[in-house]
PDB file of C-alpha atoms in Angstrom:
ATOM      1  CA  UNK A   1      81.803  61.322-109.246  1.00 64.00           C
ATOM      2  CA  UNK A   2      78.221  60.094-107.758  1.00 74.00           C
ATOM      3  CA  UNK A   3      80.320  59.849-104.709  1.00 83.00           C
ATOM      4  CA  UNK A   4      81.347  63.398-104.924  1.00 86.00           C
ATOM      5  CA  UNK A   5      78.286  64.265-104.970  1.00 86.00           C
ATOM      6  CA  UNK A   6      77.208  63.073-101.416  1.00 87.00           C
ATOM      7  CA  UNK A   7      79.716  64.681 -99.812  1.00 90.00           C
ATOM      8  CA  UNK A   8      79.850  67.928-101.815  1.00 90.00           C
ATOM      9  CA  UNK A   9      75.677  67.734-100.771  1.00 90.00           C
ATOM     10  CA  UNK A  10      76.445  66.600 -96.550  1.00 93.00           C
ATOM     11  CA  UNK A  11      79.606  69.510 -96.399  1.00 93.00           C
ATOM     12  CA  UNK A  12      76.639  72.163 -97.667  1.00 94.00           C
ATOM     13  CA  UNK A  13      74.192  70.533 -95.304  1.00 95.00           C
ATOM     14  CA  UNK A  14      77.000  70.972 -92.076  1.00 95.00           C
ATOM     15  CA  UNK A  15      77.563  74.025 -93.020  1.00 95.00           C
ATOM     16  CA  UNK A  16      74.181  75.427 -93.490  1.00 94.00           C
ATOM     17  CA  UNK A  17      73.164  74.035 -90.119  1.00 91.00           C
ATOM     18  CA  UNK A  18      76.134  75.683 -88.222  1.00 90.00           C
ATOM     19  CA  UNK A  19      75.357  78.823 -89.432  1.00 88.00           C
ATOM     20  CA  UNK A  20      71.048  78.452 -89.193  1.00 87.00           C
ATOM     21  CA  UNK A  21      72.190  77.212 -85.214  1.00 85.00           C
ATOM     22  CA  UNK A  22      74.587  79.847 -84.726  1.00 81.00           C
ATOM     23  CA  UNK A  23      71.594  82.219 -86.077  1.00 78.00           C
ATOM     24  CA  UNK A  24      69.086  81.173 -84.115  1.00 79.00           C
ATOM     25  CA  UNK A  25      71.365  80.569 -80.901  1.00 77.00           C
ATOM     26  CA  UNK A  26      74.457  83.075 -81.468  1.00 75.00           C
ATOM     27  CA  UNK A  27      76.735  83.657 -79.331  1.00 69.00           C
ATOM     28  CA  UNK A  28      74.192  83.422 -76.095  1.00 69.00           C
ATOM     29  CA  UNK A  29      74.421  79.753 -76.537  1.00 68.00           C
ATOM     30  CA  UNK A  30      78.392  79.558 -75.063  1.00 65.00           C
ATOM     31  CA  UNK A  31      76.900  80.960 -72.081  1.00 68.00           C
ATOM     32  CA  UNK A  32      75.698  78.594 -69.317  1.00 75.00           C
ATOM     33  CA  UNK A  33      73.058  80.159 -66.684  1.00 79.00           C
ATOM     34  CA  UNK A  34      75.583  79.055 -63.550  1.00 81.00           C
ATOM     35  CA  UNK A  35      78.567  80.366 -64.857  1.00 82.00           C
ATOM     36  CA  UNK A  36      76.692  83.877 -65.290  1.00 83.00           C
ATOM     37  CA  UNK A  37      75.486  83.810 -61.735  1.00 89.00           C
ATOM     38  CA  UNK A  38      78.680  83.060 -60.093  1.00 90.00           C
ATOM     39  CA  UNK A  39      80.699  85.634 -62.507  1.00 90.00           C
ATOM     40  CA  UNK A  40      77.875  88.252 -61.239  1.00 93.00           C
ATOM     41  CA  UNK A  41      78.569  87.101 -58.106  1.00 95.00           C
ATOM     42  CA  UNK A  42      82.606  87.308 -58.515  1.00 96.00           C
ATOM     43  CA  UNK A  43      82.314  90.833 -59.365  1.00 96.00           C
ATOM     44  CA  UNK A  44      79.632  91.757 -56.686  1.00 97.00           C
ATOM     45  CA  UNK A  45      82.346  90.687 -54.372  1.00 97.00           C
ATOM     46  CA  UNK A  46      85.031  92.543 -56.182  1.00 96.00           C
ATOM     47  CA  UNK A  47      83.182  96.085 -55.757  1.00 97.00           C
ATOM     48  CA  UNK A  48      82.470  95.519 -52.464  1.00 97.00           C
ATOM     49  CA  UNK A  49      85.955  94.345 -51.558  1.00 96.00           C
ATOM     50  CA  UNK A  50      87.810  98.043 -53.462  1.00 96.00           C
ATOM     51  CA  UNK A  51      84.655 100.167 -51.786  1.00 96.00           C
ATOM     52  CA  UNK A  52      85.813  98.594 -48.332  1.00 95.00           C
ATOM     53  CA  UNK A  53      89.340  99.041 -49.852  1.00 95.00           C
ATOM     54  CA  UNK A  54      88.884 102.851 -50.156  1.00 94.00           C
ATOM     55  CA  UNK A  55      86.717 103.141 -46.548  1.00 94.00           C
ATOM     56  CA  UNK A  56      89.860 101.863 -45.089  1.00 95.00           C
ATOM     57  CA  UNK A  57      92.403 104.451 -46.425  1.00 93.00           C
ATOM     58  CA  UNK A  58      90.035 106.860 -46.168  1.00 92.00           C
ATOM     59  CA  UNK A  59      90.045 105.836 -42.081  1.00 93.00           C
ATOM     60  CA  UNK A  60      94.097 105.736 -42.065  1.00 92.00           C
ATOM     61  CA  UNK A  61      94.633 108.920 -43.362  1.00 91.00           C
ATOM     62  CA  UNK A  62      92.276 110.360 -41.194  1.00 93.00           C
ATOM     63  CA  UNK A  63      94.076 108.551 -38.066  1.00 94.00           C
ATOM     64  CA  UNK A  64      97.278 109.774 -39.761  1.00 93.00           C
ATOM     65  CA  UNK A  65      96.220 113.224 -39.489  1.00 92.00           C
ATOM     66  CA  UNK A  66      94.841 113.039 -35.857  1.00 94.00           C
ATOM     67  CA  UNK A  67      97.952 111.137 -34.365  1.00 93.00           C
ATOM     68  CA  UNK A  68     100.265 114.103 -36.525  1.00 93.00           C
ATOM     69  CA  UNK A  69      97.877 116.707 -34.439  1.00 93.00           C
ATOM     70  CA  UNK A  70      98.336 114.778 -31.605  1.00 94.00           C
ATOM     71  CA  UNK A  71     102.445 114.908 -31.335  1.00 94.00           C
ATOM     72  CA  UNK A  72     102.470 118.605 -32.406  1.00 94.00           C
ATOM     73  CA  UNK A  73     100.253 119.497 -29.734  1.00 94.00           C
ATOM     74  CA  UNK A  74     102.109 117.546 -27.017  1.00 94.00           C
ATOM     75  CA  UNK A  75     105.505 118.930 -28.308  1.00 93.00           C
ATOM     76  CA  UNK A  76     103.951 122.581 -28.070  1.00 92.00           C
ATOM     77  CA  UNK A  77     102.664 121.061 -24.674  1.00 93.00           C
ATOM     78  CA  UNK A  78     105.962 120.354 -23.334  1.00 92.00           C
ATOM     79  CA  UNK A  79     108.023 123.400 -25.186  1.00 91.00           C
ATOM     80  CA  UNK A  80     105.615 125.532 -23.030  1.00 90.00           C
ATOM     81  CA  UNK A  81     105.828 123.112 -19.540  1.00 89.00           C
ATOM     82  CA  UNK A  82     109.777 123.679 -20.409  1.00 88.00           C
ATOM     83  CA  UNK A  83     109.540 127.942 -21.003  1.00 86.00           C
ATOM     84  CA  UNK A  84     106.637 127.836 -17.868  1.00 84.00           C
ATOM     85  CA  UNK A  85     109.563 125.960 -15.893  1.00 84.00           C
ATOM     86  CA  UNK A  86     112.633 128.234 -17.156  1.00 82.00           C
ATOM     87  CA  UNK A  87     111.029 131.424 -16.066  1.00 81.00           C
ATOM     88  CA  UNK A  88     109.938 129.943 -12.705  1.00 75.00           C
ATOM     89  CA  UNK A  89     113.750 128.729 -12.017  1.00 68.00           C
ATOM     90  CA  UNK A  90     114.581 132.807 -12.592  1.00 59.00           C
TER      91      UNK A  90
END
């Protein structure tokens, strides 16, 4: 009976200690400052990469439009040249 008392007292003290420690430090105690800094750095790099990719996509779209416009203009000029050469040949 005496041993049960001490075991129960030790378990109760452990539980109270864990709850008290969690209440004081909380979930922030589980995070290390170095890990937080690395996480923030990685998130910043990801955001920069996303922005750069968006810029590349915009530039690619503009270049594609310019290429298509030049191809259309080239075809129009060839057609006009053919019509002009046919008129001369008459």
